[in-house]
Short mmCIF file of C-alpha atoms in Angstrom, two decimals:
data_model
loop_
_atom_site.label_atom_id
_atom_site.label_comp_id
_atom_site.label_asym_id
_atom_site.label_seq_id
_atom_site.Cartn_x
_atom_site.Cartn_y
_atom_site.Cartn_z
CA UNK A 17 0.00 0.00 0.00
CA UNK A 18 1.29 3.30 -0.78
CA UNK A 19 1.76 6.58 1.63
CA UNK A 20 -1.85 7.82 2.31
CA UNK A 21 -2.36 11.54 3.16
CA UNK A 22 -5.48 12.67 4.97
CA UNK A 23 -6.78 16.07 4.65
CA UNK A 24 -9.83 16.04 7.42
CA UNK A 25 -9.37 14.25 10.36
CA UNK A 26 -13.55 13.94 11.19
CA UNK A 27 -15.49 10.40 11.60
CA UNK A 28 -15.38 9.37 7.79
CA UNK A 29 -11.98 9.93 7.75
CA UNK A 30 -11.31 8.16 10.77
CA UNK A 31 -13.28 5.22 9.89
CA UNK A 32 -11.02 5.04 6.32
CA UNK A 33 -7.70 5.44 8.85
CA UNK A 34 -9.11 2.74 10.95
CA UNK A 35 -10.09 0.52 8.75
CA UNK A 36 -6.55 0.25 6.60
CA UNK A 37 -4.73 -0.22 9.74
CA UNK A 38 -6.77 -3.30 10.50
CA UNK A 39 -6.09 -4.15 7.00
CA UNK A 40 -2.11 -4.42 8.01
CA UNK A 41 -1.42 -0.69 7.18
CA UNK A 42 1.33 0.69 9.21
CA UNK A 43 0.10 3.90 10.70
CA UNK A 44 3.46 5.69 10.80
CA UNK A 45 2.59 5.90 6.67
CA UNK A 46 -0.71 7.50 7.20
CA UNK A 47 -0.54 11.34 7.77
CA UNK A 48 -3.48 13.44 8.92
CA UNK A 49 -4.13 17.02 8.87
CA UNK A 50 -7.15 18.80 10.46
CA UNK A 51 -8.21 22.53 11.61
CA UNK A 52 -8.43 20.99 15.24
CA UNK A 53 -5.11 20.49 16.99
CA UNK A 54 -7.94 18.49 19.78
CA UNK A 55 -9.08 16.26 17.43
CA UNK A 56 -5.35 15.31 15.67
CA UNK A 57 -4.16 14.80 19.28
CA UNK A 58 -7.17 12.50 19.63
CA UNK A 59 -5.96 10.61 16.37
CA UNK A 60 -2.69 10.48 16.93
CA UNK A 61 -3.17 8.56 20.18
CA UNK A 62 -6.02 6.78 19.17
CA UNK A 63 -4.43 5.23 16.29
CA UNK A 64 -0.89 5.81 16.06
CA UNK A 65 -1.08 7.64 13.13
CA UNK A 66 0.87 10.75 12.13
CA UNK A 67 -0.37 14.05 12.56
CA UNK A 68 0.29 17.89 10.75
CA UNK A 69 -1.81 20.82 10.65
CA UNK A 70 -0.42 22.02 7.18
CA UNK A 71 -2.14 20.23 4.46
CA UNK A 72 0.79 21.11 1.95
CA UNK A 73 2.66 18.57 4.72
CA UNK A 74 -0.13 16.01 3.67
CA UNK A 75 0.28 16.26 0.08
CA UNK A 76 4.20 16.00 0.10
CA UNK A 77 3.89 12.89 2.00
CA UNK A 78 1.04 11.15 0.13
CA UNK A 79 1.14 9.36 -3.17
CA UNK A 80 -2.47 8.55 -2.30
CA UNK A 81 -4.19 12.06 -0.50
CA UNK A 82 -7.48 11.22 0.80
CA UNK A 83 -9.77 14.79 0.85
CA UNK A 84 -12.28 14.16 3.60
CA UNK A 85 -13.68 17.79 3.98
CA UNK A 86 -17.02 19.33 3.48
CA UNK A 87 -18.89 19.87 0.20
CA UNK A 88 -18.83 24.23 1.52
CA UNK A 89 -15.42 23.92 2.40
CA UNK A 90 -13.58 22.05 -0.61
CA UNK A 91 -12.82 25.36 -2.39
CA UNK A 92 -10.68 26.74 0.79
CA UNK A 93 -9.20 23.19 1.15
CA UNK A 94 -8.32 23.24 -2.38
CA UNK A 95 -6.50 26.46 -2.15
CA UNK A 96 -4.08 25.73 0.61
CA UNK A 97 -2.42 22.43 -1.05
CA UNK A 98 -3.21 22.72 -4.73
CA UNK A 99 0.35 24.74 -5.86
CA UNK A 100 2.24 21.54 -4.12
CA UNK A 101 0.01 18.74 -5.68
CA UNK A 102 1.82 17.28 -8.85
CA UNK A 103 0.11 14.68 -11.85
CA UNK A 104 1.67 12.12 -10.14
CA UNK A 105 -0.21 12.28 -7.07
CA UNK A 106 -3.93 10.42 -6.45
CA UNK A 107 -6.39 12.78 -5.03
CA UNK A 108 -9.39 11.23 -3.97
CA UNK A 109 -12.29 13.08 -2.85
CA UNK A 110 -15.08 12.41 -0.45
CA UNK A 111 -17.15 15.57 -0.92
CA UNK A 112 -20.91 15.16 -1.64
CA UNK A 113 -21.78 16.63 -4.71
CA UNK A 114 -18.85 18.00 -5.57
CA UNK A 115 -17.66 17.06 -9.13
CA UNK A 116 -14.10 15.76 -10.65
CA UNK A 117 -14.27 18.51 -13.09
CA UNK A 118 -14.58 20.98 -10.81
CA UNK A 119 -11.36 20.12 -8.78
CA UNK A 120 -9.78 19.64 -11.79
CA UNK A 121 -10.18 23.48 -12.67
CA UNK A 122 -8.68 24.10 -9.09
CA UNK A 123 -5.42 21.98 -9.33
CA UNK A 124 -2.44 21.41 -11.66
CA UNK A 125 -3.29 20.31 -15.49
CA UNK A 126 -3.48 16.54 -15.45
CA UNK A 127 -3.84 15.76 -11.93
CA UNK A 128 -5.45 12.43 -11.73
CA UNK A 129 -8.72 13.43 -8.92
CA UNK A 130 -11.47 10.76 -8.04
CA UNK A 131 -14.69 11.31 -6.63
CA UNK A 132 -16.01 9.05 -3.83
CA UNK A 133 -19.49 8.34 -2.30
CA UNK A 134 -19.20 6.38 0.66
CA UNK A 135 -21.54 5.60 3.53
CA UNK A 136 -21.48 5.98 7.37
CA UNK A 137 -21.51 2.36 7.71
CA UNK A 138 -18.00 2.61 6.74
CA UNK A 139 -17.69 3.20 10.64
CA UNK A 140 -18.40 -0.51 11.89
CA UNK A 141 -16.32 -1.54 8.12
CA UNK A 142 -19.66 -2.35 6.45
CA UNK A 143 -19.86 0.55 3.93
CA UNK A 144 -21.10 0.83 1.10
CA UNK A 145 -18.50 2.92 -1.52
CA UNK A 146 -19.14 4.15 -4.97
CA UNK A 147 -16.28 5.56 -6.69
CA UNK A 148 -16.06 7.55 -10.48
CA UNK A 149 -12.50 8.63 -11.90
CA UNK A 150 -11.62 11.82 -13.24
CA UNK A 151 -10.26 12.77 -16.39
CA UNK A 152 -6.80 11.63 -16.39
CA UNK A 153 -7.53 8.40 -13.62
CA UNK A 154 -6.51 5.22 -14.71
CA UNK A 155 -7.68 1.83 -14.51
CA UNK A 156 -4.77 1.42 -12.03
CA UNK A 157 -5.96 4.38 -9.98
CA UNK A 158 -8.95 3.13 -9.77
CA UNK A 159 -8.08 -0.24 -8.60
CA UNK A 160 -5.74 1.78 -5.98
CA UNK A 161 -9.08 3.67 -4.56
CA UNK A 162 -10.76 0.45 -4.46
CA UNK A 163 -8.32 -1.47 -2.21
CA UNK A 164 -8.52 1.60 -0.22
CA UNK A 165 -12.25 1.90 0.43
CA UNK A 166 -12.69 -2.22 0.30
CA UNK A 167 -10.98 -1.31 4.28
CA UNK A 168 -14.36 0.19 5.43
CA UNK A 169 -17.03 -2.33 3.08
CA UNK A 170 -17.96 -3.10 -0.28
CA UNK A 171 -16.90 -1.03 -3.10
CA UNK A 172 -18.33 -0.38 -6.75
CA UNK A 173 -17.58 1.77 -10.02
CA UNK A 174 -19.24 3.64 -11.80
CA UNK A 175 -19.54 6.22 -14.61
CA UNK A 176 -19.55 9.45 -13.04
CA UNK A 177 -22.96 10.60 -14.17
CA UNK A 178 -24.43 8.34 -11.44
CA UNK A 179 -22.60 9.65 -8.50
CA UNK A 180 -25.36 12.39 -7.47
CA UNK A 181 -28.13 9.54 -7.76
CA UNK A 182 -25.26 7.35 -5.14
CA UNK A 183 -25.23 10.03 -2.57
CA UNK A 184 -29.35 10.44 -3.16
CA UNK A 185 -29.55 6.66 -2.28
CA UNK A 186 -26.51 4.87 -0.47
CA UNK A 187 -25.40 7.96 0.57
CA UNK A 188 -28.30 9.42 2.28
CA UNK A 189 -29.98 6.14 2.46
CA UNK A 190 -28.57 5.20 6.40
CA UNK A 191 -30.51 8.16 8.05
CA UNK A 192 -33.96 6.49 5.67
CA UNK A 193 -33.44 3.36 7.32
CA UNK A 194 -32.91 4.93 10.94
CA UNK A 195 -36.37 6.51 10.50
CA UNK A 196 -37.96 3.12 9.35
CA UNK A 197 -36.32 1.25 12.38
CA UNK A 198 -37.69 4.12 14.40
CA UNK A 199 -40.87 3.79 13.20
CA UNK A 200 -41.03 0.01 12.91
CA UNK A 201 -40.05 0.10 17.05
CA UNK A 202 -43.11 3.26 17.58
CA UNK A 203 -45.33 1.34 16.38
CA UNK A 204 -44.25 -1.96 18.30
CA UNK A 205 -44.65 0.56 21.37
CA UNK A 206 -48.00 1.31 20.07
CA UNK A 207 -49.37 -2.29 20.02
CA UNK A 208 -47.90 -3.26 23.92
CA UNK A 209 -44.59 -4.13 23.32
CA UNK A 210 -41.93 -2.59 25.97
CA UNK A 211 -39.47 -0.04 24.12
CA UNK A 212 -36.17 -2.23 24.67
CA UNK A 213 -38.08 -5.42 23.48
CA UNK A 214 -39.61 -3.28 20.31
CA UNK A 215 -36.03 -1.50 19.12
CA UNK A 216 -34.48 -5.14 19.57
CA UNK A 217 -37.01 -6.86 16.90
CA UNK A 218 -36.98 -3.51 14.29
CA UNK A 219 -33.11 -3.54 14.28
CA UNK A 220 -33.18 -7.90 13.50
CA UNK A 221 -35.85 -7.92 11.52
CA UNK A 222 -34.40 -5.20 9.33
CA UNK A 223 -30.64 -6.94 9.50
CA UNK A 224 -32.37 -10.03 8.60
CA UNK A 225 -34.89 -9.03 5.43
CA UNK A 226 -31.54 -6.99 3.92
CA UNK A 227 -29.78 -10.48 4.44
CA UNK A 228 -32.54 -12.12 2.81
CA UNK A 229 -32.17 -9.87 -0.40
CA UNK A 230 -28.70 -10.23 -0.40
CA UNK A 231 -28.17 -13.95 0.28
CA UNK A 232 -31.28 -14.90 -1.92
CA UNK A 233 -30.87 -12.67 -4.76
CA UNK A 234 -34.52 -13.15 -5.26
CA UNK A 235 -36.47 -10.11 -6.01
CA UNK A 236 -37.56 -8.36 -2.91
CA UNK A 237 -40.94 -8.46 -4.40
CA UNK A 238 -40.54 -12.25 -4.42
CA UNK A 239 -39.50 -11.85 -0.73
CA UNK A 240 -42.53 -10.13 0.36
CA UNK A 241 -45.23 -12.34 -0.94
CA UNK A 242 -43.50 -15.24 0.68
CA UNK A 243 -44.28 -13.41 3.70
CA UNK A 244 -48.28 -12.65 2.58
CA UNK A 245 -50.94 -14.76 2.70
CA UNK A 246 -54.25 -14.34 1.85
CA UNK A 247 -55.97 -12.34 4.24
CA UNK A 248 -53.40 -12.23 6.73
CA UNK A 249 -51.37 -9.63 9.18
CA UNK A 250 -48.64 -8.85 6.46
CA UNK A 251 -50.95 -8.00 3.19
CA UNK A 252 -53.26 -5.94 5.75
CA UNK A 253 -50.24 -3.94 6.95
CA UNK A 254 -48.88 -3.36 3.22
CA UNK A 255 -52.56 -1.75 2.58
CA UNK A 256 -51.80 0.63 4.99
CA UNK A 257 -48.63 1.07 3.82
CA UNK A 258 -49.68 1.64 0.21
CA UNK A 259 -52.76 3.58 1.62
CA UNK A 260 -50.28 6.42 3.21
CA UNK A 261 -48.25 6.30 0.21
CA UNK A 262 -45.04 5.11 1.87
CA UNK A 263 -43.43 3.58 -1.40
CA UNK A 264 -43.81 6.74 -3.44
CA UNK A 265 -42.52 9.12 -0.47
CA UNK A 266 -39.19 6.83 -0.65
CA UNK A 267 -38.59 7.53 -3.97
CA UNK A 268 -39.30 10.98 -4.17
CA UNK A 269 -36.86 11.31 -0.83
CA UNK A 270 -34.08 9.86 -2.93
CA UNK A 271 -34.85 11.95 -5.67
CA UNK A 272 -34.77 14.73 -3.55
CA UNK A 273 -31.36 13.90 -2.27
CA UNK A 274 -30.32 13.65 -5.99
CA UNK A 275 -31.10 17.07 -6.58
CA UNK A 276 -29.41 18.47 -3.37
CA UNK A 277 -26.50 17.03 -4.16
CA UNK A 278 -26.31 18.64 -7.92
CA UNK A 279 -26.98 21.94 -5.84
CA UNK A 280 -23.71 21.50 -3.55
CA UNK A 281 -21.87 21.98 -6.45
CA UNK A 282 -23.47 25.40 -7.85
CA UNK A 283 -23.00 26.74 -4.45
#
């Protein structure tokens, strides 16, 4: 693995650092810089990593620099390392809605930038990761990001067209199923159950019908009519469901998130 730089110390970037040293990473090769001197001190002796608050530092060290900032504070990033950063340096790019292209105006002609849309997941190492290459990224750049973000969870490619649609759904899509647990556990609550005994059941049953999908790969339409019968509890709760509209809402809150994330960018 080559040196990794970290500009942005916060809890994505600390679940990437984490997550390559329990790959075998030596942390003496990862360097982090961050605006709080608190929270590098917290890194440093939390994970033995190496720690600078000069992100020019970063980028001299890195082959691989890691950006891990803000969609509203890219730009300022940008500025403070960009007249160091050289083609043959990886800059990879964690900022929602913020577009290869648009870095690419900001740094040195024919730096090689990648744009990456991982999850918070990626903080118990099972993320979901979607990653789109700039102009000048190669295959081999990409495969380099990939063994990078395969640390935190599972890891796909794709053209970067799709990458606003990612952050709309796997992006986004954790805090959707926190409100469905939520709400799965209310209405336990609602019909008797004790809170503790309610929360317990929405969490498993959730872990275990996203298992189900994954382990089938039957359709998850299939899925729910096995659970259906005629008449019974589970078609007379998807009436409701259908009734209020639920499956419709979803769609239109990742569509939603689509279009806030194509707004980042023109702010």
């Amino acid at each position: 693995m080559k040196n990794i730089g970290f500009i942005g110390g916060g809890a994505m970037g600390e679940a990437i650092l984490a997550g390559l040293i329990r790959r075998g990473v030596e942390p003496e090769t990862l360097l982090v810089s961050d605006l709080s001197h608190e929270r590098l001190e917290c890194l440093k002796n939390k994970l033995g990593v190496k720690t600078t608050v000069d992100n020019k530092d970063v980028v001299r060290h890195g082959e691989v620099i890691i950006l891990a900032v803000k969609p509203q504070n890219i730009m300022d990033a940008l500025k403070t390392f960009a007249s160091v950063l050289t083609p043959d340096k990886l800059l990879i790019s964690i900022a929602a809605g913020i577009s290869t292209s648009f870095i690419e105006e900001v740094v040195p002609l024919g730096c090689k930038v990648i744009r990456v849309m991982p999850n918070t997941p990626a903080l118990i190492n099972a993320g979901t990761t979607v990653l789109a290459g700039g102009k000048f990224v190669t295959q081999e750049d990409l495969a380099v990001a990939e063994e990078i973000f395969k640390a935190v969870g599972s890891v796909t490619i794709l053209p970067e067209k799709m990458l606003n649609a990612v952050t709309g759904l796997s992006g986004s899509g954790p805090a959707y199923v926190y409100v469905v647990i939520e709400a799965l556990a209310d209405g336990g609550v609602l019909a008797g159950l004790p809170r503790d005994v309610a929360l317990k059941l929405a969490v498993e049953t959730v872990q275990g019908a996203a298992r189900m999908v994954q382990e089938t790969r039957l359709h998850p339409g299939q899925l729910k009519d096995m659970v259906t019968s005629p008449g019974g509890t589970a078609i007379t709760g998807l009436a409701q469901m259908e009734k209020a509209g639920l499956r419709g809402i979803i769609m239109e809150t990742v569509l939603a998130a689509t279009s806030r994330s194509q707004e980042l960018l023109k702010k």
